[in-house]
Amino acid sequence: MSVSTAFQTFATQAPAHHTAWMTAVRSLAGASTLDERTDELAYVAVLAATGLHSGLPFHVQRLRELGATREEVVSAVLVGLPAVGNGVVSALPVALEAYDA
């Protein structure tokens, strides 16, 4: 899976911070009552809505592994459209390129 250059740099150049971050991420995931597929769909929506496109390839590829369709990825990216506006549209090519890879 494709992890962004920024996240790879974070892991290698600040390993203690990375470890602490990943511990928090795993703890939050464990607290969620969402199944992994639904959680990834929601996460892709959040990444698109906040403009954090560098995380999309990793999470879209994970969604594909979990059985999500291309249409579900499109819907996840665009779910924030009413709340945050058409800024989410810029995430669409990034997400679809990752899905189709």
Coordinates of N, CA and C in Angstrom, one line a residue:
M1 N 0.8 -1.2 0.0 CA 0.0 0.0 0.0 C 0.9 1.2 0.0
S2 N 0.3 2.3 -0.5 CA 1.1 3.5 -0.7 C 0.9 4.4 0.5
V3 N 2.0 4.6 1.2 CA 2.0 5.6 2.4 C 2.7 6.8 1.9
S4 N 2.1 8.0 2.1 CA 2.6 9.2 1.6 C 4.1 9.5 2.1
T5 N 4.8 10.2 1.3 CA 6.2 10.6 1.6 C 6.2 11.3 3.0
A6 N 5.2 12.2 3.2 CA 5.2 12.9 4.5 C 5.1 12.0 5.7
F7 N 4.2 11.0 5.5 CA 4.0 10.0 6.7 C 5.2 9.1 6.8
Q8 N 5.9 8.8 5.7 CA 7.1 8.0 5.8 C 8.2 8.8 6.5
T9 N 8.3 10.1 6.2 CA 9.3 10.9 6.8 C 9.0 11.1 8.3
F10 N 7.7 11.2 8.6 CA 7.3 11.3 10.0 C 7.8 10.1 10.8
A11 N 7.6 8.9 10.2 CA 7.9 7.6 10.8 C 9.5 7.5 11.0
T12 N 10.2 7.9 10.0 CA 11.7 7.7 10.1 C 12.4 8.8 10.8
Q13 N 11.9 10.0 10.8 CA 12.6 11.1 11.3 C 12.1 11.5 12.8
A14 N 11.0 11.0 13.1 CA 10.5 11.3 14.5 C 9.8 10.0 15.0
P15 N 10.6 9.0 15.2 CA 10.0 7.7 15.5 C 9.3 7.6 16.8
A16 N 9.7 8.4 17.8 CA 9.0 8.4 19.1 C 7.6 9.0 18.9
H17 N 7.6 10.1 18.2 CA 6.3 10.8 18.0 C 5.4 9.9 17.1
H18 N 6.0 9.2 16.1 CA 5.2 8.3 15.3 C 4.6 7.2 16.1
T19 N 5.4 6.6 17.0 CA 4.9 5.5 17.8 C 3.8 6.0 18.7
A20 N 3.9 7.2 19.3 CA 2.9 7.7 20.1 C 1.6 8.0 19.3
W21 N 1.8 8.5 18.1 CA 0.6 8.8 17.2 C -0.1 7.5 16.9
M22 N 0.7 6.5 16.5 CA 0.1 5.2 16.1 C -0.6 4.5 17.2
T23 N -0.1 4.7 18.5 CA -0.7 4.1 19.6 C -2.1 4.8 19.8
A24 N -2.2 6.1 19.7 CA -3.4 6.8 19.8 C -4.4 6.4 18.7
V25 N -3.9 6.2 17.5 CA -4.7 5.8 16.3 C -5.4 4.5 16.6
R26 N -4.5 3.5 17.0 CA -5.0 2.2 17.3 C -6.1 2.2 18.5
S27 N -5.8 3.0 19.5 CA -6.7 3.1 20.6 C -8.1 3.7 20.2
L28 N -8.0 4.7 19.3 CA -9.3 5.3 18.8 C -10.0 4.3 17.9
A29 N -9.3 3.5 17.1 CA -9.9 2.5 16.3 C -10.6 1.5 17.1
G30 N -9.9 1.1 18.2 CA -10.5 0.1 19.1 C -11.7 0.5 19.8
A31 N -11.9 1.8 20.0 CA -13.0 2.4 20.7 C -14.2 2.5 19.8
S32 N -14.0 2.5 18.5 CA -15.1 2.7 17.5 C -16.0 1.5 17.4
T33 N -17.3 1.7 17.3 CA -18.2 0.6 17.1 C -18.4 0.3 15.6
L34 N -17.8 1.1 14.7 CA -17.9 0.9 13.3 C -17.1 -0.3 12.8
D35 N -17.6 -1.0 11.8 CA -16.8 -2.0 11.3 C -15.7 -1.4 10.4
E36 N -14.7 -2.1 10.1 CA -13.5 -1.5 9.4 C -13.8 -0.8 8.1
R37 N -14.7 -1.5 7.3 CA -15.0 -0.9 6.0 C -15.8 0.4 6.1
T38 N -16.7 0.5 7.0 CA -17.5 1.7 7.3 C -16.6 2.8 7.8
D39 N -15.7 2.4 8.7 CA -14.7 3.3 9.3 C -13.9 3.9 8.2
E40 N -13.4 3.1 7.3 CA -12.5 3.6 6.2 C -13.3 4.5 5.2
L41 N -14.6 4.2 5.0 CA -15.4 5.1 4.1 C -15.5 6.4 4.8
A42 N -15.8 6.4 6.1 CA -15.9 7.7 6.8 C -14.6 8.4 6.8
Y43 N -13.5 7.7 7.0 CA -12.2 8.4 7.0 C -11.8 9.0 5.7
V44 N -12.2 8.3 4.6 CA -12.0 8.9 3.3 C -12.8 10.2 3.1
A45 N -14.0 10.2 3.6 CA -14.8 11.4 3.6 C -14.2 12.5 4.4
V46 N -13.6 12.2 5.5 CA -13.0 13.3 6.3 C -11.7 13.8 5.6
L47 N -10.9 12.9 5.1 CA -9.7 13.3 4.4 C -10.1 14.2 3.2
A48 N -11.1 13.9 2.5 CA -11.6 14.7 1.3 C -12.1 16.1 1.8
A49 N -12.9 16.1 2.9 CA -13.4 17.3 3.4 C -12.4 18.2 4.0
T50 N -11.3 17.7 4.5 CA -10.3 18.5 5.2 C -9.1 18.8 4.2
G51 N -9.2 18.3 3.0 CA -8.1 18.5 2.1 C -6.8 17.8 2.3
L52 N -6.9 16.7 3.1 CA -5.7 16.0 3.4 C -5.5 14.8 2.4
H53 N -5.3 15.2 1.2 CA -5.3 14.3 0.0 C -4.1 13.3 0.1
S54 N -3.1 13.6 0.8 CA -1.9 12.6 0.8 C -2.3 11.3 1.5
G55 N -3.3 11.3 2.3 CA -3.7 10.0 3.0 C -4.7 9.2 2.1
L56 N -5.2 9.8 1.1 CA -6.3 9.1 0.3 C -5.8 7.9 -0.4
P57 N -4.6 7.8 -1.0 CA -4.2 6.6 -1.7 C -4.2 5.4 -0.7
F58 N -3.6 5.6 0.4 CA -3.5 4.5 1.4 C -4.9 4.0 1.8
H59 N -5.8 4.9 2.2 CA -7.1 4.5 2.7 C -8.0 4.0 1.6
V60 N -7.9 4.6 0.4 CA -8.7 4.1 -0.7 C -8.3 2.7 -1.1
Q61 N -7.0 2.4 -1.1 CA -6.5 1.1 -1.4 C -7.0 0.1 -0.4
R62 N -7.0 0.5 0.9 CA -7.5 -0.3 2.0 C -9.0 -0.6 1.8
L63 N -9.7 0.4 1.3 CA -11.1 0.2 1.0 C -11.4 -0.8 -0.1
R64 N -10.6 -0.7 -1.1 CA -10.7 -1.7 -2.2 C -10.4 -3.1 -1.7
E65 N -9.4 -3.3 -0.8 CA -9.2 -4.6 -0.2 C -10.3 -5.1 0.6
L66 N -11.1 -4.1 1.2 CA -12.2 -4.5 2.1 C -13.5 -4.7 1.3
G67 N -13.4 -4.6 0.0 CA -14.5 -4.9 -0.9 C -15.4 -3.7 -1.3
A68 N -14.9 -2.5 -1.0 CA -15.7 -1.3 -1.4 C -15.6 -1.1 -2.9
T69 N -16.7 -0.7 -3.5 CA -16.8 -0.5 -4.9 C -16.2 0.9 -5.3
R70 N -15.9 1.1 -6.5 CA -15.5 2.4 -7.0 C -16.5 3.5 -6.7
E71 N -17.8 3.1 -6.9 CA -18.9 4.0 -6.7 C -19.0 4.4 -5.2
E72 N -18.8 3.5 -4.3 CA -18.8 3.8 -2.9 C -17.7 4.8 -2.5
V73 N -16.5 4.6 -3.1 CA -15.4 5.6 -2.9 C -15.8 7.0 -3.4
V74 N -16.4 7.0 -4.6 CA -16.9 8.3 -5.1 C -17.9 8.9 -4.1
S75 N -18.8 8.2 -3.6 CA -19.8 8.7 -2.7 C -19.2 9.1 -1.4
A76 N -18.2 8.4 -0.9 CA -17.5 8.8 0.4 C -16.8 10.1 0.2
V77 N -16.1 10.3 -1.0 CA -15.4 11.5 -1.2 C -16.4 12.7 -1.3
L78 N -17.6 12.5 -1.9 CA -18.5 13.5 -2.1 C -19.5 13.7 -1.0
V79 N -19.5 12.9 0.0 CA -20.5 13.0 1.1 C -20.4 14.3 1.8
G80 N -19.3 14.9 1.8 CA -19.1 16.2 2.5 C -19.5 17.4 1.7
L81 N -19.9 17.2 0.4 CA -20.2 18.3 -0.5 C -21.2 19.3 0.1
P82 N -22.3 18.9 0.7 CA -23.3 19.8 1.2 C -22.7 20.6 2.4
A83 N -21.9 20.0 3.2 CA -21.3 20.7 4.4 C -20.1 21.6 4.1
V84 N -19.2 21.1 3.3 CA -18.0 21.9 3.1 C -17.9 22.5 1.7
G85 N -18.7 22.1 0.8 CA -18.7 22.7 -0.5 C -17.9 21.9 -1.5
N86 N -17.7 22.5 -2.7 CA -17.1 21.8 -3.8 C -15.6 21.5 -3.6
G87 N -15.0 21.9 -2.5 CA -13.6 21.6 -2.2 C -13.3 20.1 -2.2
V88 N -14.3 19.3 -1.9 CA -14.1 17.9 -1.9 C -13.9 17.3 -3.3
V89 N -14.4 18.1 -4.3 CA -14.2 17.6 -5.7 C -12.8 17.4 -6.0
S90 N -11.9 18.2 -5.5 CA -10.4 18.1 -5.8 C -9.9 16.8 -5.3
A91 N -10.5 16.1 -4.3 CA -10.1 14.8 -3.8 C -10.4 13.7 -4.8
L92 N -11.4 13.9 -5.6 CA -11.9 12.8 -6.4 C -10.9 12.2 -7.4
P93 N -10.1 13.0 -8.1 CA -9.1 12.4 -9.0 C -8.0 11.6 -8.2
V94 N -7.7 12.1 -7.0 CA -6.7 11.4 -6.2 C -7.2 10.1 -5.8
A95 N -8.5 10.0 -5.3 CA -9.1 8.8 -4.8 C -9.3 7.8 -5.9
L96 N -9.7 8.3 -7.1 CA -10.0 7.3 -8.2 C -8.7 6.8 -8.8
E97 N -7.7 7.6 -8.8 CA -6.4 7.1 -9.3 C -5.9 6.0 -8.4
A98 N -6.0 6.2 -7.1 CA -5.6 5.1 -6.1 C -6.5 3.9 -6.2
Y99 N -7.8 4.1 -6.4 CA -8.7 2.9 -6.6 C -8.3 2.1 -7.8
D100 N -8.0 2.8 -8.9 CA -7.8 2.2 -10.2 C -6.4 1.6 -10.3
A101 N -5.5 1.9 -9.4 CA -4.1 1.5 -9.5 C -4.0 0.0 -9.3

